Amino acid sequence: GYVGVLTLGIKNETEHEFILEKNSRIAQIVFSKVYGKADNYSGKYQGGRIR
């Protein structure tokens, strides 16, 4: 699986200003159990750094 810091970007695509206050809850992540065999993650973001 993935190991490292998870970094997400956010962009306001509207014409209206939006103030994002400290500690605002703006995202949700869902983890699901994988049954059976799965390949190891080998993407360029492994470890939180781009290879």
PDB file of C-alpha atoms in Angstrom:
ATOM      1  CA  GLY A   1       0.000   0.000   0.000  1.00  0.00           C
ATOM      2  CA  TYR A   2       0.846   3.672  -0.069  1.00  0.00           C
ATOM      3  CA  VAL A   3       3.209   5.013   2.585  1.00  0.00           C
ATOM      4  CA  GLY A   4       3.749   8.746   3.097  1.00  0.00           C
ATOM      5  CA  VAL A   5       2.022  12.058   3.645  1.00  0.00           C
ATOM      6  CA  LEU A   6      -1.238  12.525   1.763  1.00  0.00           C
ATOM      7  CA  THR A   7      -1.376  15.960   0.136  1.00  0.00           C
ATOM      8  CA  LEU A   8      -4.475  17.257  -1.620  1.00  0.00           C
ATOM      9  CA  GLY A   9      -5.002  20.378  -3.680  1.00  0.00           C
ATOM     10  CA  ILE A  10      -8.118  22.514  -3.691  1.00  0.00           C
ATOM     11  CA  LYS A  11      -9.179  25.152  -6.203  1.00  0.00           C
ATOM     12  CA  ASN A  12     -12.168  27.484  -6.314  1.00  0.00           C
ATOM     13  CA  GLU A  13     -13.477  27.303  -9.897  1.00  0.00           C
ATOM     14  CA  THR A  14     -16.254  29.849  -9.312  1.00  0.00           C
ATOM     15  CA  GLU A  15     -16.334  33.622  -9.770  1.00  0.00           C
ATOM     16  CA  HIS A  16     -17.117  34.040  -6.069  1.00  0.00           C
ATOM     17  CA  GLU A  17     -14.614  34.457  -3.266  1.00  0.00           C
ATOM     18  CA  PHE A  18     -14.637  31.726  -0.680  1.00  0.00           C
ATOM     19  CA  ILE A  19     -12.835  32.051   2.633  1.00  0.00           C
ATOM     20  CA  LEU A  20     -11.480  28.767   3.895  1.00  0.00           C
ATOM     21  CA  GLU A  21     -11.267  29.028   7.660  1.00  0.00           C
ATOM     22  CA  LYS A  22      -8.670  27.218   9.751  1.00  0.00           C
ATOM     23  CA  ASN A  23      -9.772  23.702  10.791  1.00  0.00           C
ATOM     24  CA  SER A  24     -12.663  23.685   8.287  1.00  0.00           C
ATOM     25  CA  ARG A  25     -13.818  20.196   7.366  1.00  0.00           C
ATOM     26  CA  ILE A  26     -13.712  20.202   3.588  1.00  0.00           C
ATOM     27  CA  ALA A  27     -12.985  16.625   2.539  1.00  0.00           C
ATOM     28  CA  GLN A  28     -13.778  13.039   3.357  1.00  0.00           C
ATOM     29  CA  ILE A  29     -11.719   9.920   2.763  1.00  0.00           C
ATOM     30  CA  VAL A  30     -13.049   6.380   2.758  1.00  0.00           C
ATOM     31  CA  PHE A  31     -10.881   3.293   3.205  1.00  0.00           C
ATOM     32  CA  SER A  32     -12.146  -0.069   2.004  1.00  0.00           C
ATOM     33  CA  LYS A  33     -10.783  -3.468   2.854  1.00  0.00           C
ATOM     34  CA  VAL A  34      -9.343  -5.309  -0.129  1.00  0.00           C
ATOM     35  CA  TYR A  35     -10.102  -9.012  -0.287  1.00  0.00           C
ATOM     36  CA  GLY A  36      -7.900 -11.353  -2.235  1.00  0.00           C
ATOM     37  CA  LYS A  37      -4.485 -10.670  -3.690  1.00  0.00           C
ATOM     38  CA  ALA A  38      -3.473  -7.104  -4.515  1.00  0.00           C
ATOM     39  CA  ASP A  39      -0.295  -5.830  -6.150  1.00  0.00           C
ATOM     40  CA  ASN A  40       1.982  -3.521  -4.170  1.00  0.00           C
ATOM     41  CA  TYR A  41       1.652   0.195  -4.896  1.00  0.00           C
ATOM     42  CA  SER A  42       4.555   1.393  -7.011  1.00  0.00           C
ATOM     43  CA  GLY A  43       3.418   4.820  -8.216  1.00  0.00           C
ATOM     44  CA  LYS A  44       5.622   7.886  -8.459  1.00  0.00           C
ATOM     45  CA  TYR A  45       4.104   9.427  -5.304  1.00  0.00           C
ATOM     46  CA  GLN A  46       5.146   6.590  -2.958  1.00  0.00           C
ATOM     47  CA  GLY A  47       6.648   8.062   0.214  1.00  0.00           C
ATOM     48  CA  GLY A  48       5.161  11.509  -0.428  1.00  0.00           C
ATOM     49  CA  ARG A  49       7.828  12.518  -2.936  1.00  0.00           C
ATOM     50  CA  ILE A  50       7.713  12.524  -6.716  1.00  0.00           C
ATOM     51  CA  ARG A  51      10.251  10.216  -8.313  1.00  0.00           C
TER      52      ARG A  51
END
